[in-house]
Amino acid sequence: MREGPSVRKSEAMGLIGASVTRQEDVRLLTGRAQYIDDVRLPGMLEAAVLRSPLPHARILRVDTTAAEAHPGVYAVITGEDVRAITKTPQPVIWSNLPDMRTPETHALAIGKVRYHGQGVAAVAAKDRATAEDALELIEVEYEELPAAGTLEQALADDAPKLYEDWPDNIAGTGTIPMGDVATAFAEADVVLTESFRFARQMGTPIETRGVVATWDPFTDRLDVWLATQAPNLARELFGEVFGLSMDRIRVRTPDVGGGFGNKFDFYAEEVVAAILSRRTGKPVKLIEDRAESFVANAHSREQKIDVELAAKDDGTITGLRATVYGVLGGVLGTVGASPCWTTTALLTGPYAIPNAELTLVAVMTNRSPYGSFRGYGLPKANFVHEHLVEQLAKRLGMDAHAVRRKNFIPPEAFPYQGPVFVYDSGRYEDCLDLCLKAVEDAGWAERRGDGVGIGYAFHNELTGFGPSRIINLAGLGHSGFDEEVVRVDSTGHVTVHTGLSAIGQGIHTTLAQVAAHTLGVPLDHVTVLSGDTQSCPYTGYGTAASRGAAVGGAAVLNASTRLRAKILRVAGHILEASPDDLSIQDGVVAVKGVPGRQVTLAAIGDAAYRRLNGVWPEDETPTLEEREVYDPVNVATSFGCTAVLAEVDKETGVVTLLDYLIAHDCGTVINPTIVDGQLHGGAAQAIGGALYEELVYGADGRLETTSFAGYLLPTATEIPPFSVAHMTTPTEHVPGGFKGMGEAGVIGGGAAIAHAVEDALREHDVDITSLPITPPRLLAALKRGAAR
Ligand code: MCN
């Protein structure tokens, strides 16, 4: 087997846009990947965390004496130990709401536990089994308190308070205003009112989270191996928490076995491992097991959304009023309430709704903390606006696509100011047409019938996050730029250094494609390096918010373009020709139209580093390297239309997906195969959220779904055939015209599946307003429909 990538599309056509195989895959598929659990350091200890069995309780006493005396145990720590060592509580980097309350949370609980699974104590021992044995010797005396385990319980007048010094359980409230909503509703011909409910869900990467921390007692340096999507962010937050300067902290990221947003957040466990290492003077590994992952990995999606929509009787939507209740956990995670804020800010979707009043109420409950998950708030916003469009069409006796077309932001209106963000470009009607044509070509109309329906959802997605100054203004205490370094070495080969993490999305391959395309070298002459804050550049937000291809790609493009110009100047000097008369192809610089007058990149590289004399121009610095810091001017808006063909068994309420397609536009596509794969993977997660996945809490406030026996993931059997139709609207806001799409597949799936189910049951007037659509819920909806 060859290590190098193969190219399906002719390289002559350019590597940007070529379906090359992923550089990452040979290593991953031949079992040579190294994940966090593969890291083994001399003298390394292993740690385990004691977690609260109760959702809400006062901690009266923690006795670690027996655990400390247990053979093989090196250290036992509690919340008080964490407080004594750390300079700040666990960081919350995003605060979008005015006067948001940010509770002081430490990596291990102090005084109270506020969710089932919260860490109370931790042990470092000679191995994990010993650490787990020692956990059983820790005595914790709790005074159980009534729990506010649900949104309703948390908002009740007599609700148990999670934070006694707060007046209620609300962490913050904020409203995004636009236009004149009161007039829109006063003058509306139609007003729709709906309430939506979305279950808790989480990403379930095959590799659970993990960390190996080494705190050198002699140099006071912290060296961390961490499965993270954002190594620079993690380093900054370690610095904040421990009061260490950046030069004393190194974060290394090995292969990451799936991130899905969850591995963006900065968790208690990384702080715990660092403290245990400092205590013991030894490296400490802390790997979350699957059962722990269900309580300790960021949860997401849970929201209740109440909306009112004002429209004219020709289908023009004139106003939207909404209250989004973010059902947060017992403590705030790294990104605070921002996933729910994103839902709120993007509720108008691809539609030009001039008047809106969008309110977020962030409510703390005795559940696991809320955090990042692929799609962030977008799938929920999408479900709401797409459902409203369908309902409005029904009310007015119109076709739903006619309502979409009437309200789409038209191409000439871009850049378009939405309630918060400016959308750069879009051809929404064309994309809808593309989708409808694909559905027609696939012959779905003939398959539609009693119990079989077709559903659609149109989405737009904010990608290429984000302009640092704007996201700072939006309450995010971190930057959004990307720094990339491109170097041609003494053999004419290229190394790209990036701060982005490879989490399975193919970023190494696509950055290599951009560099190879721009520099005119074969793809297998490019190596991309990432995963070490000591040797890789600073990348603000890291791998998240679908920004790698757009922001990282633009930075590599700009750096490579400057490097190409230098190569051409040097080659021009050597070949005694004007740089304008030169071309570079396959690593050879040639004078156009003069066969044989050429110099290889290898020879130029050799001159650049080793043999300057006589060849290298006097006015050029040695070496061939460019560094680009690219801070985007705006987010880039990709868009798409999801269509689903589904069958419903009316007796059992079971939904079977028969076919699935997405028409999509993410500007200039770097690698079509990867983009299709990303859409497919995202769709699988959308299917999970729409039909199966739900984190269920019992009446006692404990999480009941702590294994895949209860938390149902779709398997290959449940995933239908899948296809993609592409169109290309490059953004002018990003060099190269690249837009992101890593989360696109997950956004429209929920709504499209719900609409396909409603269409399959069109005789029964079923209205789906909550996810997942489990068989009991669907049977109940059928009963409600029958009663109407
Ligand atoms: N791409 C392209 N051309 C474009 C846009 C994208 O070729 N115009 C390709 C690139 O290879 C890029 C990938 O598609 O890396 C995803 O695009 P992008 O939108 O830039 O997203 P990021 O690279 O920033 O990846 C992060 C994104 C997010 S936020 C999550 S969460 C996510 C995801 O992508 N988690 C994933 N995709 C995932 N895929 C896998 N296998 N595993 C995860 O954990």
Short mmCIF file of C-alpha atoms in Angstrom, two decimals, residues 184-494:
data_model
loop_
_atom_site.label_atom_id
_atom_site.label_comp_id
_atom_site.label_asym_id
_atom_site.label_seq_id
_atom_site.Cartn_x
_atom_site.Cartn_y
_atom_site.Cartn_z
CA ALA A 184 -45.91 43.45 12.59
CA PHE A 185 -48.20 41.49 14.90
CA ALA A 186 -50.85 44.22 15.05
CA GLU A 187 -51.03 44.29 11.24
CA ALA A 188 -50.70 40.54 10.66
CA ASP A 189 -53.35 38.59 8.73
CA VAL A 190 -52.20 35.35 10.33
CA VAL A 191 -50.53 34.65 13.65
CA LEU A 192 -49.14 31.19 14.40
CA THR A 193 -48.27 30.09 17.90
CA GLU A 194 -46.15 27.01 18.59
CA SER A 195 -44.13 25.49 21.37
CA PHE A 196 -41.19 23.19 20.67
CA ARG A 197 -39.33 20.79 22.89
CA PHE A 198 -35.96 19.25 22.17
CA ALA A 199 -34.37 16.45 24.15
CA ARG A 200 -30.87 16.33 25.57
CA GLN A 201 -28.29 14.79 23.32
CA MET A 202 -24.54 14.52 23.24
CA GLY A 203 -21.77 13.67 20.83
CA THR A 204 -20.47 10.16 21.34
CA PRO A 205 -16.99 10.02 19.77
CA ILE A 206 -15.62 6.49 19.60
CA GLU A 207 -12.65 7.74 21.62
CA THR A 208 -13.87 9.17 24.92
CA ARG A 209 -12.10 12.22 26.34
CA GLY A 210 -8.68 11.88 27.91
CA VAL A 211 -5.62 13.67 29.21
CA VAL A 212 -2.06 12.89 30.29
CA ALA A 213 -0.59 15.72 32.36
CA THR A 214 2.99 16.12 33.54
CA TRP A 215 3.76 18.94 35.93
CA ASP A 216 7.53 19.08 36.29
CA PRO A 217 8.23 19.90 39.94
CA PHE A 218 11.70 21.27 39.15
CA THR A 219 10.93 23.57 36.24
CA ASP A 220 7.28 24.29 37.12
CA ARG A 221 6.25 23.48 33.58
CA LEU A 222 3.05 21.77 32.57
CA ASP A 223 3.23 19.37 29.66
CA VAL A 224 -0.17 18.01 28.63
CA TRP A 225 -1.30 15.46 26.10
CA LEU A 226 -4.93 16.26 25.48
CA ALA A 227 -7.55 15.00 23.06
CA THR A 228 -8.75 18.48 22.15
CA GLN A 229 -10.09 20.36 19.16
CA ALA A 230 -8.54 23.59 20.41
CA PRO A 231 -4.99 23.15 21.75
CA ASN A 232 -4.24 26.86 21.99
CA LEU A 233 -7.47 27.59 23.81
CA ALA A 234 -6.69 24.75 26.23
CA ARG A 235 -3.21 26.16 26.83
CA GLU A 236 -4.63 29.63 27.53
CA LEU A 237 -7.16 28.18 29.97
CA PHE A 238 -4.56 26.05 31.78
CA GLY A 239 -2.60 29.29 32.10
CA GLU A 240 -5.57 31.14 33.56
CA VAL A 241 -6.50 28.41 35.99
CA PHE A 242 -2.99 27.79 37.27
CA GLY A 243 -1.54 31.28 36.85
CA LEU A 244 1.18 29.93 34.58
CA SER A 245 2.73 31.86 31.71
CA MET A 246 2.22 30.40 28.25
CA ASP A 247 5.88 29.48 27.74
CA ARG A 248 5.56 27.06 30.65
CA ILE A 249 2.65 25.15 29.16
CA ARG A 250 2.74 22.75 26.25
CA VAL A 251 -0.37 21.08 24.89
CA ARG A 252 0.07 18.17 22.53
CA THR A 253 -2.77 16.56 20.68
CA PRO A 254 -2.33 13.05 19.33
CA ASP A 255 -4.85 11.55 16.91
CA VAL A 256 -8.35 12.44 17.99
CA GLY A 257 -10.97 9.73 17.65
CA GLY A 258 -13.83 12.07 16.88
CA GLY A 259 -14.55 15.38 18.50
CA PHE A 260 -18.01 16.51 17.41
CA GLY A 261 -17.61 19.74 19.35
CA ASN A 262 -17.43 17.94 22.70
CA LYS A 263 -13.65 18.03 22.63
CA PHE A 264 -13.63 21.77 22.09
CA ASP A 265 -14.63 22.48 25.71
CA PHE A 266 -12.13 22.66 28.57
CA TYR A 267 -13.18 20.17 31.22
CA ALA A 268 -12.65 19.64 34.92
CA GLU A 269 -10.74 16.40 34.25
CA GLU A 270 -7.81 18.16 32.58
CA VAL A 271 -7.39 20.37 35.62
CA VAL A 272 -7.71 17.38 37.95
CA ALA A 273 -5.00 15.45 36.07
CA ALA A 274 -2.66 18.46 36.21
CA ILE A 275 -3.18 18.87 39.95
CA LEU A 276 -2.63 15.17 40.60
CA SER A 277 0.59 15.37 38.61
CA ARG A 278 1.74 18.36 40.58
CA ARG A 279 0.93 16.52 43.79
CA THR A 280 2.79 13.36 42.84
CA GLY A 281 5.56 14.71 40.61
CA LYS A 282 4.62 12.08 38.04
CA PRO A 283 2.72 12.05 34.76
CA VAL A 284 -0.97 11.33 35.35
CA LYS A 285 -3.34 9.84 32.81
CA LEU A 286 -7.07 10.32 33.17
CA ILE A 287 -9.26 8.62 30.58
CA GLU A 288 -13.03 8.87 30.78
CA ASP A 289 -14.77 5.51 30.52
CA ARG A 290 -17.98 5.23 28.52
CA ALA A 291 -20.31 5.31 31.51
CA GLU A 292 -18.57 8.44 32.84
CA SER A 293 -18.72 9.97 29.42
CA PHE A 294 -22.49 10.01 29.60
CA VAL A 295 -22.44 12.27 32.67
CA ALA A 296 -19.16 14.15 32.19
CA ASN A 297 -19.02 14.87 28.47
CA ALA A 298 -20.85 18.05 27.41
CA HIS A 299 -24.58 17.60 26.92
CA SER A 300 -26.43 19.71 24.42
CA ARG A 301 -29.58 20.49 22.41
CA GLU A 302 -32.09 20.53 25.31
CA GLN A 303 -34.32 23.54 24.78
CA LYS A 304 -37.92 24.65 24.95
CA ILE A 305 -38.85 27.27 22.39
CA ASP A 306 -42.10 29.23 22.40
CA VAL A 307 -42.76 31.19 19.21
CA GLU A 308 -45.28 33.40 17.52
CA LEU A 309 -45.12 34.19 13.85
CA ALA A 310 -46.86 37.09 12.10
CA ALA A 311 -47.62 36.84 8.38
CA LYS A 312 -49.65 38.33 5.59
CA ASP A 313 -52.19 36.16 3.81
CA ASP A 314 -49.97 36.01 0.72
CA GLY A 315 -47.41 34.09 2.81
CA THR A 316 -45.06 36.98 3.59
CA ILE A 317 -43.63 36.54 7.07
CA THR A 318 -43.53 39.91 8.80
CA GLY A 319 -42.56 39.14 12.36
CA LEU A 320 -41.17 36.54 14.74
CA ARG A 321 -41.34 36.56 18.48
CA ALA A 322 -39.61 33.79 20.39
CA THR A 323 -38.51 32.77 23.82
CA VAL A 324 -35.81 30.13 23.91
CA TYR A 325 -35.34 28.36 27.24
CA GLY A 326 -31.89 26.88 27.38
CA VAL A 327 -32.06 23.95 29.78
CA LEU A 328 -28.53 24.23 31.14
CA GLY A 329 -26.92 22.00 33.71
CA GLY A 330 -25.94 22.45 37.33
CA VAL A 331 -22.80 24.39 36.47
CA LEU A 332 -21.84 26.37 33.39
CA GLY A 333 -19.58 24.65 30.86
CA THR A 334 -16.78 26.38 28.95
CA VAL A 335 -19.09 28.00 26.41
CA GLY A 336 -21.80 29.04 28.88
CA ALA A 337 -25.23 29.43 27.33
CA SER A 338 -23.83 30.25 23.89
CA PRO A 339 -25.21 27.20 22.03
CA CYS A 340 -28.70 28.37 23.08
CA TRP A 341 -27.83 31.97 22.24
CA THR A 342 -26.86 30.79 18.76
CA THR A 343 -30.28 29.17 18.37
CA THR A 344 -31.85 32.46 19.39
CA ALA A 345 -29.68 34.62 17.13
CA LEU A 346 -30.33 32.42 14.08
CA LEU A 347 -34.05 31.77 14.45
CA THR A 348 -34.93 33.70 11.29
CA GLY A 349 -32.75 31.30 9.24
CA PRO A 350 -32.56 31.96 5.50
CA TYR A 351 -35.62 34.21 5.58
CA ALA A 352 -35.83 38.00 5.32
CA ILE A 353 -38.04 38.51 8.34
CA PRO A 354 -37.82 42.22 9.06
CA ASN A 355 -39.16 42.29 12.60
CA ALA A 356 -38.08 40.02 15.40
CA GLU A 357 -37.86 39.87 19.16
CA LEU A 358 -35.80 36.88 20.17
CA THR A 359 -35.34 36.19 23.84
CA LEU A 360 -33.08 33.68 25.53
CA VAL A 361 -33.68 32.54 29.10
CA ALA A 362 -30.75 30.50 30.38
CA VAL A 363 -31.97 28.20 33.14
CA MET A 364 -29.80 26.11 35.44
CA THR A 365 -31.11 22.63 36.29
CA ASN A 366 -29.64 19.70 38.21
CA ARG A 367 -28.33 18.08 35.05
CA SER A 368 -24.91 17.67 33.43
CA PRO A 369 -23.34 20.86 32.04
CA TYR A 370 -24.34 22.08 28.58
CA GLY A 371 -21.64 22.55 25.98
CA SER A 372 -20.49 22.38 22.40
CA PHE A 373 -21.91 19.80 20.01
CA ARG A 374 -21.77 19.73 16.22
CA GLY A 375 -24.32 22.18 14.87
CA TYR A 376 -24.26 24.21 18.09
CA GLY A 377 -27.69 25.94 18.27
CA LEU A 378 -28.43 25.68 14.57
CA PRO A 379 -30.40 22.41 14.33
CA LYS A 380 -32.95 23.75 16.81
CA ALA A 381 -33.30 27.13 15.10
CA ASN A 382 -33.72 25.28 11.82
CA PHE A 383 -36.42 23.01 13.18
CA VAL A 384 -38.38 26.04 14.40
CA HIS A 385 -38.27 28.19 11.26
CA GLU A 386 -38.85 25.25 8.93
CA HIS A 387 -41.78 23.98 10.98
CA LEU A 388 -43.31 27.46 10.99
CA VAL A 389 -42.94 27.73 7.22
CA GLU A 390 -44.73 24.40 6.77
CA GLN A 391 -47.48 25.35 9.22
CA LEU A 392 -48.00 28.73 7.60
CA ALA A 393 -48.32 27.06 4.21
CA LYS A 394 -50.90 24.65 5.63
CA ARG A 395 -52.85 27.49 7.22
CA LEU A 396 -52.90 29.50 4.01
CA GLY A 397 -53.44 26.55 1.70
CA MET A 398 -50.14 27.30 -0.02
CA ASP A 399 -47.28 25.09 -1.09
CA ALA A 400 -44.52 25.18 1.57
CA HIS A 401 -41.87 25.87 -1.07
CA ALA A 402 -43.90 28.85 -2.29
CA VAL A 403 -43.75 30.24 1.26
CA ARG A 404 -40.00 29.56 1.34
CA ARG A 405 -39.46 31.31 -1.98
CA LYS A 406 -41.54 34.31 -0.94
CA ASN A 407 -39.46 34.83 2.19
CA PHE A 408 -35.93 33.77 1.15
CA ILE A 409 -33.30 36.49 1.42
CA PRO A 410 -32.89 37.21 -2.33
CA PRO A 411 -29.39 36.97 -3.91
CA GLU A 412 -29.28 40.72 -4.56
CA ALA A 413 -29.90 41.53 -0.87
CA PHE A 414 -26.50 40.15 0.22
CA PRO A 415 -24.59 41.08 2.27
CA TYR A 416 -27.70 40.85 4.41
CA GLN A 417 -27.95 42.00 8.01
CA GLY A 418 -29.75 39.33 10.03
CA PRO A 419 -30.77 39.81 13.67
CA VAL A 420 -27.11 39.53 14.73
CA PHE A 421 -24.85 38.39 11.91
CA VAL A 422 -24.27 39.64 8.39
CA TYR A 423 -24.83 36.87 5.82
CA ASP A 424 -22.35 37.24 2.97
CA SER A 425 -23.98 35.50 0.02
CA GLY A 426 -26.62 33.01 -1.00
CA ARG A 427 -28.69 31.68 -3.88
CA TYR A 428 -31.35 29.99 -1.87
CA GLU A 429 -33.99 29.58 -4.58
CA ASP A 430 -31.44 27.99 -6.90
CA CYS A 431 -30.48 25.57 -4.15
CA LEU A 432 -34.12 24.70 -3.48
CA ASP A 433 -34.57 24.09 -7.22
CA LEU A 434 -31.48 21.88 -7.23
CA CYS A 435 -32.92 19.85 -4.37
CA LEU A 436 -36.34 19.50 -5.98
CA LYS A 437 -34.72 18.42 -9.25
CA ALA A 438 -32.64 15.81 -7.44
CA VAL A 439 -35.76 14.48 -5.70
CA GLU A 440 -37.57 14.35 -9.03
CA ASP A 441 -34.67 12.53 -10.69
CA ALA A 442 -34.61 10.05 -7.84
CA GLY A 443 -38.26 9.20 -8.52
CA TRP A 444 -39.47 9.84 -5.00
CA ALA A 445 -42.86 11.11 -6.16
CA GLU A 446 -43.76 7.61 -7.36
CA ARG A 447 -42.84 6.11 -4.01
CA ARG A 448 -44.86 8.64 -1.97
CA GLY A 449 -48.14 7.18 -0.74
CA ASP A 450 -50.10 6.21 2.35
CA GLY A 451 -47.53 5.92 5.11
CA VAL A 452 -44.68 7.16 2.90
CA GLY A 453 -43.85 10.86 2.79
CA ILE A 454 -41.31 13.39 1.60
CA GLY A 455 -39.98 16.14 3.86
CA TYR A 456 -37.74 19.15 3.29
CA ALA A 457 -35.78 21.63 5.34
CA PHE A 458 -33.76 24.57 4.10
CA HIS A 459 -30.85 25.81 6.15
CA ASN A 460 -28.18 28.44 6.16
CA GLU A 461 -25.10 27.99 8.30
CA LEU A 462 -22.65 30.44 9.79
CA THR A 463 -19.17 29.14 9.09
CA GLY A 464 -15.61 30.36 9.02
CA PHE A 465 -15.95 31.62 12.60
CA GLY A 466 -15.05 34.29 13.01
CA PRO A 467 -13.84 37.82 12.94
CA SER A 468 -12.01 38.21 16.26
CA ARG A 469 -13.24 41.69 17.05
CA ILE A 470 -16.86 40.86 16.26
CA ILE A 471 -16.89 37.65 18.26
CA ASN A 472 -15.23 39.50 21.15
CA LEU A 473 -18.11 42.00 20.97
CA ALA A 474 -20.53 39.05 21.04
CA GLY A 475 -19.16 38.18 24.49
CA LEU A 476 -16.57 35.56 23.53
CA GLY A 477 -13.29 35.96 25.35
CA HIS A 478 -11.16 34.35 22.67
CA SER A 479 -9.98 35.12 19.15
CA GLY A 480 -11.10 33.72 15.80
CA PHE A 481 -8.09 34.15 13.55
CA ASP A 482 -5.86 31.49 12.13
CA GLU A 483 -2.10 31.51 11.85
CA GLU A 484 -0.49 29.15 9.37
CA VAL A 485 3.14 28.68 8.38
CA VAL A 486 4.13 27.29 4.97
CA ARG A 487 7.73 26.28 4.39
CA VAL A 488 9.48 24.93 1.31
CA ASP A 489 12.49 22.94 2.49
CA SER A 490 15.90 22.26 0.97
CA THR A 491 14.48 19.41 -1.13
CA GLY A 492 11.68 21.51 -2.56
CA HIS A 493 9.05 19.75 -0.47
CA VAL A 494 6.52 21.66 1.62
#
